[in-house]
JSON list of C-alpha atoms in Angstrom, two decimals:
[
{"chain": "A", "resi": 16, "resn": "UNK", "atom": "CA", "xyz": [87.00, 85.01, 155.23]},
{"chain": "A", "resi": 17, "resn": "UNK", "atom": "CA", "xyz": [89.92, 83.08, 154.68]},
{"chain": "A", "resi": 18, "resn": "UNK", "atom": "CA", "xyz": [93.64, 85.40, 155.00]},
{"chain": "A", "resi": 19, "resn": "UNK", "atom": "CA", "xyz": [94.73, 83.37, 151.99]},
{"chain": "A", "resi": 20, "resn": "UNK", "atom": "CA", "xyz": [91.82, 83.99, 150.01]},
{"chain": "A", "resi": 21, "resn": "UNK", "atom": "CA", "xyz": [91.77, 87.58, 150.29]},
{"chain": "A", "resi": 22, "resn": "UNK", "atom": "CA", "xyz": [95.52, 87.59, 149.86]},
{"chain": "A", "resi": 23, "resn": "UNK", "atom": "CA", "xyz": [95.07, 85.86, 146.55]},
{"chain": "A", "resi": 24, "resn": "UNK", "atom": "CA", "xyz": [91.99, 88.81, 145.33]},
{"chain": "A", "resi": 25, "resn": "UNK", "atom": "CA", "xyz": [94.08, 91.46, 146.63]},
{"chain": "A", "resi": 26, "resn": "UNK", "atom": "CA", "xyz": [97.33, 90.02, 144.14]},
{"chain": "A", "resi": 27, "resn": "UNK", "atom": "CA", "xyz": [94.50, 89.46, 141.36]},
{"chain": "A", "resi": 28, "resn": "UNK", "atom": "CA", "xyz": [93.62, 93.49, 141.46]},
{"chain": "A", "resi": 29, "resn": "UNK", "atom": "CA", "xyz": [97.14, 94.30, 141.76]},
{"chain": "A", "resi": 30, "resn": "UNK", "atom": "CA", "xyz": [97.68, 92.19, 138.27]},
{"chain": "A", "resi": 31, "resn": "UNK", "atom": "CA", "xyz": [94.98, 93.82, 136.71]},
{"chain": "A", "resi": 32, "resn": "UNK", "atom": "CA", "xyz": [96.30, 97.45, 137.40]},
{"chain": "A", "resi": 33, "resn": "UNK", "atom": "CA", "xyz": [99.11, 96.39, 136.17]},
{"chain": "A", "resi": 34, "resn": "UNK", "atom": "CA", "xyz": [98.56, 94.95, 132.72]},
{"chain": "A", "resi": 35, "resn": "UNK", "atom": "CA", "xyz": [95.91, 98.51, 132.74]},
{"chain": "A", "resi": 36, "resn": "UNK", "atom": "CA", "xyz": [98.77, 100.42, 133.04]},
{"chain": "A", "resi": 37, "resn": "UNK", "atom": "CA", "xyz": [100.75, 98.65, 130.13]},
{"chain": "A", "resi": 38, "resn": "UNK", "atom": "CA", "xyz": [98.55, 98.83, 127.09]},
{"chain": "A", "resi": 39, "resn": "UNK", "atom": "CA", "xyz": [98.89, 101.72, 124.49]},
{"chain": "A", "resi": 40, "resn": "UNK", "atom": "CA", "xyz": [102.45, 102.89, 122.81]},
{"chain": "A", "resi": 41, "resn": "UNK", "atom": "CA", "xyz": [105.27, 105.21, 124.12]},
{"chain": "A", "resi": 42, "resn": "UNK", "atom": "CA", "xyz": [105.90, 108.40, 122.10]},
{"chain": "A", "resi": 43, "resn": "UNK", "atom": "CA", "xyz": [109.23, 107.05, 121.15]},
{"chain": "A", "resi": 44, "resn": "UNK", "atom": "CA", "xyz": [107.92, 104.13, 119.92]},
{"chain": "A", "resi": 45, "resn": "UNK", "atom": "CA", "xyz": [105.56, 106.00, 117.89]},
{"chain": "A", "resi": 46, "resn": "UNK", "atom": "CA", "xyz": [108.64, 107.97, 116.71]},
{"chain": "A", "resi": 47, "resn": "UNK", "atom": "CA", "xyz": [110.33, 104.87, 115.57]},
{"chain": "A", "resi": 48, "resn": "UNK", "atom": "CA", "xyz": [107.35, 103.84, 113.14]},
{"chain": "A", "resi": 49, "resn": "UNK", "atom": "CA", "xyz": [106.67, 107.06, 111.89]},
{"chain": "A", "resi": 50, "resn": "UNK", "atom": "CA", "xyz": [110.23, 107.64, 110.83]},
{"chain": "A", "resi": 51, "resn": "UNK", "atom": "CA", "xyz": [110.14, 103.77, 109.47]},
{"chain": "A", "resi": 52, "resn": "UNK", "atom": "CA", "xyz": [107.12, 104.76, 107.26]},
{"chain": "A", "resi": 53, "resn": "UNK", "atom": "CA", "xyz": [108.73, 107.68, 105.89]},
{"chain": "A", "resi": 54, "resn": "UNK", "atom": "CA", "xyz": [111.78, 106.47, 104.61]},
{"chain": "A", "resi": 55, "resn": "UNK", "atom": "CA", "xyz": [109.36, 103.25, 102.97]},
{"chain": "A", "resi": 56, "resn": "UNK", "atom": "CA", "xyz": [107.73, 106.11, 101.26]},
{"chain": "A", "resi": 57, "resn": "UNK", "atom": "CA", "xyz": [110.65, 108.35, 100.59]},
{"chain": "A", "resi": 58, "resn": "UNK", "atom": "CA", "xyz": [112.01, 104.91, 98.51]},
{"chain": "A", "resi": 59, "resn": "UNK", "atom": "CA", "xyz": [109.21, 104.13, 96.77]},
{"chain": "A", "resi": 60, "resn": "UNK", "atom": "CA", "xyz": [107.81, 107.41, 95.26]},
{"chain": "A", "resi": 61, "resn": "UNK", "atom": "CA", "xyz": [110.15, 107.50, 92.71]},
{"chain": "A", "resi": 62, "resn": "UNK", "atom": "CA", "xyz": [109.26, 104.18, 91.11]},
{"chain": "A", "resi": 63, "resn": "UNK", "atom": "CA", "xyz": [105.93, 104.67, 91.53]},
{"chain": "A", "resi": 64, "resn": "UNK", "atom": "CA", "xyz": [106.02, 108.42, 89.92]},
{"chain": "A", "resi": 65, "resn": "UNK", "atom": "CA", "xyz": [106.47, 107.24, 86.03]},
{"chain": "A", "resi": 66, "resn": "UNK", "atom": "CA", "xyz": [104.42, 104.30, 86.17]},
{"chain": "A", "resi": 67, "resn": "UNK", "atom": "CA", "xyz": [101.81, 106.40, 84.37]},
{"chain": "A", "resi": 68, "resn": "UNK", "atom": "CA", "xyz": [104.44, 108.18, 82.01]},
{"chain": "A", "resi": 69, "resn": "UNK", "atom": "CA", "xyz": [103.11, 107.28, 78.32]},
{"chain": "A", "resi": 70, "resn": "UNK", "atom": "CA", "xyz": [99.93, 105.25, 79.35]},
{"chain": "A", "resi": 71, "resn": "UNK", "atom": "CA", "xyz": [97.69, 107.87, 77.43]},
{"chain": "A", "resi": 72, "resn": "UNK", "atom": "CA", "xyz": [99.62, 107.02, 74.00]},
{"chain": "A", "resi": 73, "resn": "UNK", "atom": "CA", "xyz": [99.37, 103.82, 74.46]},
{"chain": "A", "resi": 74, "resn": "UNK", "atom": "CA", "xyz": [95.54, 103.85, 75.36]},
{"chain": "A", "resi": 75, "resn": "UNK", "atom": "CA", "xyz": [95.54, 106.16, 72.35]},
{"chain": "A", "resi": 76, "resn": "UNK", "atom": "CA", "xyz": [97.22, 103.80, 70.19]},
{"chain": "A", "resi": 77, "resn": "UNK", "atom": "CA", "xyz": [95.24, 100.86, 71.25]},
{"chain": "A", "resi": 78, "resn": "UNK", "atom": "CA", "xyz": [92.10, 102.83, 70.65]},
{"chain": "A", "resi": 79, "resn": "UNK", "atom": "CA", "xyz": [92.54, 103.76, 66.87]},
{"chain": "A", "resi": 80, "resn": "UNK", "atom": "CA", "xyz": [94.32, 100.27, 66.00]},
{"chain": "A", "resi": 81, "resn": "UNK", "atom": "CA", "xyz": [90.70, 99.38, 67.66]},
{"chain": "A", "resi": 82, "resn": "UNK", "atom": "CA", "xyz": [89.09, 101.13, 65.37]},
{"chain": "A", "resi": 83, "resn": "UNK", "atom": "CA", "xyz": [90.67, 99.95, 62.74]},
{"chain": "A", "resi": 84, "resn": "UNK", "atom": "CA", "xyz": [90.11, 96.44, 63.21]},
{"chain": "A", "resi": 85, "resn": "UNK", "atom": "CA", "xyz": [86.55, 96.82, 63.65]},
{"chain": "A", "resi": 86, "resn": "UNK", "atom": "CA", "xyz": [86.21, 98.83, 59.92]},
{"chain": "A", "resi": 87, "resn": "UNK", "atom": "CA", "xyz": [88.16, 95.67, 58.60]},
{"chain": "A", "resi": 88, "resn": "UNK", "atom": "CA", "xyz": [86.08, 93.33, 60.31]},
{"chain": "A", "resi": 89, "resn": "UNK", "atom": "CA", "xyz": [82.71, 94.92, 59.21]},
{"chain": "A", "resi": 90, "resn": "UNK", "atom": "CA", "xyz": [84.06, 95.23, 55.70]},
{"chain": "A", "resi": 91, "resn": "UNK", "atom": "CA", "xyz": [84.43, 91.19, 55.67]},
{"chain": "A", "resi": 92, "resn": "UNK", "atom": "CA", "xyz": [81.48, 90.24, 57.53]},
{"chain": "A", "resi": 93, "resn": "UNK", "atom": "CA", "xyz": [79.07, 92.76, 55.84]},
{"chain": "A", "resi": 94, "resn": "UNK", "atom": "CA", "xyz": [81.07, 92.29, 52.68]},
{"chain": "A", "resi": 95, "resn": "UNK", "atom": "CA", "xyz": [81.06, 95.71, 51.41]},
{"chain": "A", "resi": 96, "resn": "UNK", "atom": "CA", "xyz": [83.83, 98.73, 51.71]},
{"chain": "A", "resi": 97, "resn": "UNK", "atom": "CA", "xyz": [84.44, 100.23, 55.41]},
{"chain": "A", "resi": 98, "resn": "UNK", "atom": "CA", "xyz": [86.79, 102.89, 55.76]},
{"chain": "A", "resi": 99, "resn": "UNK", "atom": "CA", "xyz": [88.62, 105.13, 58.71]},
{"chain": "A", "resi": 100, "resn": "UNK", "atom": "CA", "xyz": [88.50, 108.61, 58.09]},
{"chain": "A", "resi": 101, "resn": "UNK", "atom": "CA", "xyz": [91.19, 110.52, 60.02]},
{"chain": "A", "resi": 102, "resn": "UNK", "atom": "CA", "xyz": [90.45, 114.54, 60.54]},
{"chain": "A", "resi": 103, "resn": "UNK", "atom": "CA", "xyz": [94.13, 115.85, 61.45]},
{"chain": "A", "resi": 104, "resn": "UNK", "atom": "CA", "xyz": [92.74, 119.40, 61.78]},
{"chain": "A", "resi": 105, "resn": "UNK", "atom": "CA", "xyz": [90.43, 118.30, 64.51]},
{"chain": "A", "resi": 106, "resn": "UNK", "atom": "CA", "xyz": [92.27, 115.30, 66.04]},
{"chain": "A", "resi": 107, "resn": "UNK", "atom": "CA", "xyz": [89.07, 113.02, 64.84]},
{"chain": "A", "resi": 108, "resn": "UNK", "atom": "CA", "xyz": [88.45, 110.05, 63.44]},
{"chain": "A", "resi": 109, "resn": "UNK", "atom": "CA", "xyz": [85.65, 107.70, 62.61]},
{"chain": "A", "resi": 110, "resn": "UNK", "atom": "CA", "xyz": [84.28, 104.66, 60.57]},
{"chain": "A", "resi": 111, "resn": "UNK", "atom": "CA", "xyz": [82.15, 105.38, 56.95]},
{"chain": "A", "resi": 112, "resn": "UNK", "atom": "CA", "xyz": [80.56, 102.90, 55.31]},
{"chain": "A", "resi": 113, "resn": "UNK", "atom": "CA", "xyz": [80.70, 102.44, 51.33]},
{"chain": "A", "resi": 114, "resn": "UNK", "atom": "CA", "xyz": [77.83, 104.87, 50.82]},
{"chain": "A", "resi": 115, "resn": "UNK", "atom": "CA", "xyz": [79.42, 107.84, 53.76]},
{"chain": "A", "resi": 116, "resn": "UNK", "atom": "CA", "xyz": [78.00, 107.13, 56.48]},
{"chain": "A", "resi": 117, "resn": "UNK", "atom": "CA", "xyz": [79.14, 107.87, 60.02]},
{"chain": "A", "resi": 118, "resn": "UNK", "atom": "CA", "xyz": [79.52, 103.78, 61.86]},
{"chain": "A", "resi": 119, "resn": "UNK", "atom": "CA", "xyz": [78.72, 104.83, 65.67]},
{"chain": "A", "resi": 120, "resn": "UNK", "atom": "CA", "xyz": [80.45, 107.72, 66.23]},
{"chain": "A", "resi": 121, "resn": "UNK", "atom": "CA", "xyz": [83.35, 110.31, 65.73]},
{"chain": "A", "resi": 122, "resn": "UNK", "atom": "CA", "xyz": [86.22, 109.79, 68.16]},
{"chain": "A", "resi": 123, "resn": "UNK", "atom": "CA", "xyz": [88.35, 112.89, 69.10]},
{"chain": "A", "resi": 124, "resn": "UNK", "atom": "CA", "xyz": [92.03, 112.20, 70.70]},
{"chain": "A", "resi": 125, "resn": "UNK", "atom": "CA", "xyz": [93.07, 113.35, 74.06]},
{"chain": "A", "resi": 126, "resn": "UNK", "atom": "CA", "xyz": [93.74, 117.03, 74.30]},
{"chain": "A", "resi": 127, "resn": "UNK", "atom": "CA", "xyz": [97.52, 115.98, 74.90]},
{"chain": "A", "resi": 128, "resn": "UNK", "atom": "CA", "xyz": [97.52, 114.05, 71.99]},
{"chain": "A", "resi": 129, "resn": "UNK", "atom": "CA", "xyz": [98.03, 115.71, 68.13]},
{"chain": "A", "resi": 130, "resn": "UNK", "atom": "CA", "xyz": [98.21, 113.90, 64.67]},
{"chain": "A", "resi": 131, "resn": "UNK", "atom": "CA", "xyz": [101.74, 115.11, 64.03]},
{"chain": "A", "resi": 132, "resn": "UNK", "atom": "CA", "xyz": [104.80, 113.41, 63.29]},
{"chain": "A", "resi": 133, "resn": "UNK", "atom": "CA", "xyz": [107.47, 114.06, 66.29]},
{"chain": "A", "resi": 134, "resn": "UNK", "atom": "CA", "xyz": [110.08, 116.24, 65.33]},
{"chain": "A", "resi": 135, "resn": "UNK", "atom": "CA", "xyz": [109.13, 117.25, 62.17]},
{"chain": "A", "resi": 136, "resn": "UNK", "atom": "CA", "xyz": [105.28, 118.80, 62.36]},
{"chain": "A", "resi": 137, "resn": "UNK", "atom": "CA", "xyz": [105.36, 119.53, 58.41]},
{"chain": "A", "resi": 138, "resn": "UNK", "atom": "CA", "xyz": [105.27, 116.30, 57.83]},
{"chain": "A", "resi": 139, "resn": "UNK", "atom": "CA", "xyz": [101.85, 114.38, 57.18]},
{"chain": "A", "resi": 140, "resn": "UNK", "atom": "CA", "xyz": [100.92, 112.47, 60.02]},
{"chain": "A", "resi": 141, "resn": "UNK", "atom": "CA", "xyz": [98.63, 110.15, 58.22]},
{"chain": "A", "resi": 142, "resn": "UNK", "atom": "CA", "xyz": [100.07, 108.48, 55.04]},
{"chain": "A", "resi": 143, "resn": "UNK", "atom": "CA", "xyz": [96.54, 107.01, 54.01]},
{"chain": "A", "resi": 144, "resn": "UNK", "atom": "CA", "xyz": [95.22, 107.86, 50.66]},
{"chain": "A", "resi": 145, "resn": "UNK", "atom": "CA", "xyz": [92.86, 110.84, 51.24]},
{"chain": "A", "resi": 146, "resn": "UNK", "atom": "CA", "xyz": [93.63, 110.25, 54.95]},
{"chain": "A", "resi": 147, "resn": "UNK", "atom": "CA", "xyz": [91.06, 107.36, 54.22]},
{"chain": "A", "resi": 148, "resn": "UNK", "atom": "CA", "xyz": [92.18, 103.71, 55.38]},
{"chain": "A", "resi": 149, "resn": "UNK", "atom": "CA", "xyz": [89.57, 101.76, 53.01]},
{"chain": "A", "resi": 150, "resn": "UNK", "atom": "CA", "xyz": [89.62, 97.66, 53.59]},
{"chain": "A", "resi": 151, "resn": "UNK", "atom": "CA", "xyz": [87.85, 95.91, 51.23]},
{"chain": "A", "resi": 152, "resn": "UNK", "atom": "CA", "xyz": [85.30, 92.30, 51.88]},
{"chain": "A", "resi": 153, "resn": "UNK", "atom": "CA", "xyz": [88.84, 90.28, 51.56]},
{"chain": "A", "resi": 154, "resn": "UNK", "atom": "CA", "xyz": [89.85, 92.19, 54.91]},
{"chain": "A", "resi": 155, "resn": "UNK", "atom": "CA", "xyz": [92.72, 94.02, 52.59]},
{"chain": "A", "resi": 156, "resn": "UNK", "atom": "CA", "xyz": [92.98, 97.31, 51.67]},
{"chain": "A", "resi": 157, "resn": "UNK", "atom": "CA", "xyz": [92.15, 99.29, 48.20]},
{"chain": "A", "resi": 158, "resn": "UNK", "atom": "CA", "xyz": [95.25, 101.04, 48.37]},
{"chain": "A", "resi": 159, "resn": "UNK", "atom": "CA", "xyz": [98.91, 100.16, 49.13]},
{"chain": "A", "resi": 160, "resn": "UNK", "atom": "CA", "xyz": [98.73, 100.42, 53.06]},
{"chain": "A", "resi": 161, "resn": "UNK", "atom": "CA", "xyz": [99.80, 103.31, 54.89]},
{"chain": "A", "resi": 162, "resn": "UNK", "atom": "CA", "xyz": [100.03, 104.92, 58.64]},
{"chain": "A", "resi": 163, "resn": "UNK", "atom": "CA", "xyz": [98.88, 107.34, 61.14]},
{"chain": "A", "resi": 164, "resn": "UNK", "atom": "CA", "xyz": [101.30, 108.62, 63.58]},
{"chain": "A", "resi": 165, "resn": "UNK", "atom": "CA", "xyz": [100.56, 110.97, 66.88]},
{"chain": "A", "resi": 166, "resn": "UNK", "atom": "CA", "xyz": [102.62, 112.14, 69.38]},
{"chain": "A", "resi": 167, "resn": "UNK", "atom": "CA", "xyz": [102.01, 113.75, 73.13]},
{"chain": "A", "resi": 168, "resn": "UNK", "atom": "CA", "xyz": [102.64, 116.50, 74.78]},
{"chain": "A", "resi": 169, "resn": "UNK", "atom": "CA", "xyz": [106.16, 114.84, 76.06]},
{"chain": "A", "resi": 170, "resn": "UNK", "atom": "CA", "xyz": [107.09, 114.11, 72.63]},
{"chain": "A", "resi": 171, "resn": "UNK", "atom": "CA", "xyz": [106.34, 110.59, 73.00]},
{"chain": "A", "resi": 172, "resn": "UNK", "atom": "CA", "xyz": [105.08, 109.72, 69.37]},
{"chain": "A", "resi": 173, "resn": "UNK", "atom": "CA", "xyz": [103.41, 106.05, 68.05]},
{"chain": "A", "resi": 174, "resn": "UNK", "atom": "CA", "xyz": [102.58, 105.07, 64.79]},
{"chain": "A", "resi": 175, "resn": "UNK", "atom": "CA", "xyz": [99.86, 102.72, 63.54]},
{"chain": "A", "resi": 176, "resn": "UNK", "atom": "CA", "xyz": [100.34, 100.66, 59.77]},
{"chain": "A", "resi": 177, "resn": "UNK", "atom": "CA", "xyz": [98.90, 98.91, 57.88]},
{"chain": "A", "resi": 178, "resn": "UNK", "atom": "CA", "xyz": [99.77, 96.60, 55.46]},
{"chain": "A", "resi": 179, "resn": "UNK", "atom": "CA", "xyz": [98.00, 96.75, 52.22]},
{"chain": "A", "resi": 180, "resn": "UNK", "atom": "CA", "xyz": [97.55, 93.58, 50.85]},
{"chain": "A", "resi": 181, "resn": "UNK", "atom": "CA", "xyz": [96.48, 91.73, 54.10]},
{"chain": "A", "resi": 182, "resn": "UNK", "atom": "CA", "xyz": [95.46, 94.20, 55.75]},
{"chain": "A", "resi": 183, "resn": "UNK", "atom": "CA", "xyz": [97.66, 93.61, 58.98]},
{"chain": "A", "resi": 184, "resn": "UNK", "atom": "CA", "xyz": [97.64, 96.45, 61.78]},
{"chain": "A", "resi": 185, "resn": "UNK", "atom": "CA", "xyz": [100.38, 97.07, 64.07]},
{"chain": "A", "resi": 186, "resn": "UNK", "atom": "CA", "xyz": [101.37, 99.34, 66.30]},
{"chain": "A", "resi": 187, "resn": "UNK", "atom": "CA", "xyz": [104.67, 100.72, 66.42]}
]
């Protein structure tokens, strides 16, 4: 055998050992990271903490202005009286047709959530006649408009009208 064959083998196997020895990280490097991470996280958890903060109202608030716009669209399209029927007691409300009857279902709000106008909880959180939003075949109303307000548990408080003669829902 060659001497500068074996030469070359024997610096091959020394090369390999050591790139072996060099892969993996050192403790302080480990250190450095670590502490990097944390102070990413340390910065960031307070804008991510209230990026939730009121989303239930709104979902709420979305949900009954829902509601509403599917009683005023069945009262056009079916071309008879469809009203929402707002139960403060028991934080309900549904659709009723002309003749009473329940349309799908009877929606409760979240636990968190009460019909009750913030700050002032004698006050009547829904300003509907009867606590009945009735809209007609035109898509109006039968009565002069009104609102339902609710508020949290924060005191974070939304308030749905209604305008009479158009029928026009908005959330405020």
């Amino acid at each position: 055998v060659p001497r500068g064959l074996m030469a070359q083998e024997r610096a091959k196997i020394k090369m390999i050992l050591k790139i072996g020895k060099q892969c993996g990280f050192t403790l302080v490097e480990m250190l450095v990271v670590l502490a990097i991470i944390g102070m990413l996280m340390g910065i960031s958890i307070p804008f991510t903490s209230s990026f939730g903060k009121g989303l239930k109202i709104k979902t709420t608030a979305r949900a009954i202005a829902g509601v509403l716009r599917v009683a005023k669209s069945n009262a056009v399209t079916l071309r008879k009286n469809y009203s929402v029927v707002f139960n403060v007691k028991k934080d309900e409300y549904w659709i009723e047709d002309a003749s009473g009857q329940v349309y799908e279902k009877k929606y409760s709000l979240p636990a968190s959530i009460k019909f009750e106008v913030k700050d002032n909880k004698e006050a009547d959180p829904v300003t509907f006649k009867d606590d009945r939003a009735v809209f007609n075949p035109s898509g109006g109303m039968e009565e002069s408009g009104g609102s339902v307000t609710f508020t949290d548990k924060q005191g974070d408080s939304r308030t749905i009208s209604v305008i009479g003669s158009t029928g026009k829902i908005s959330i405020n």
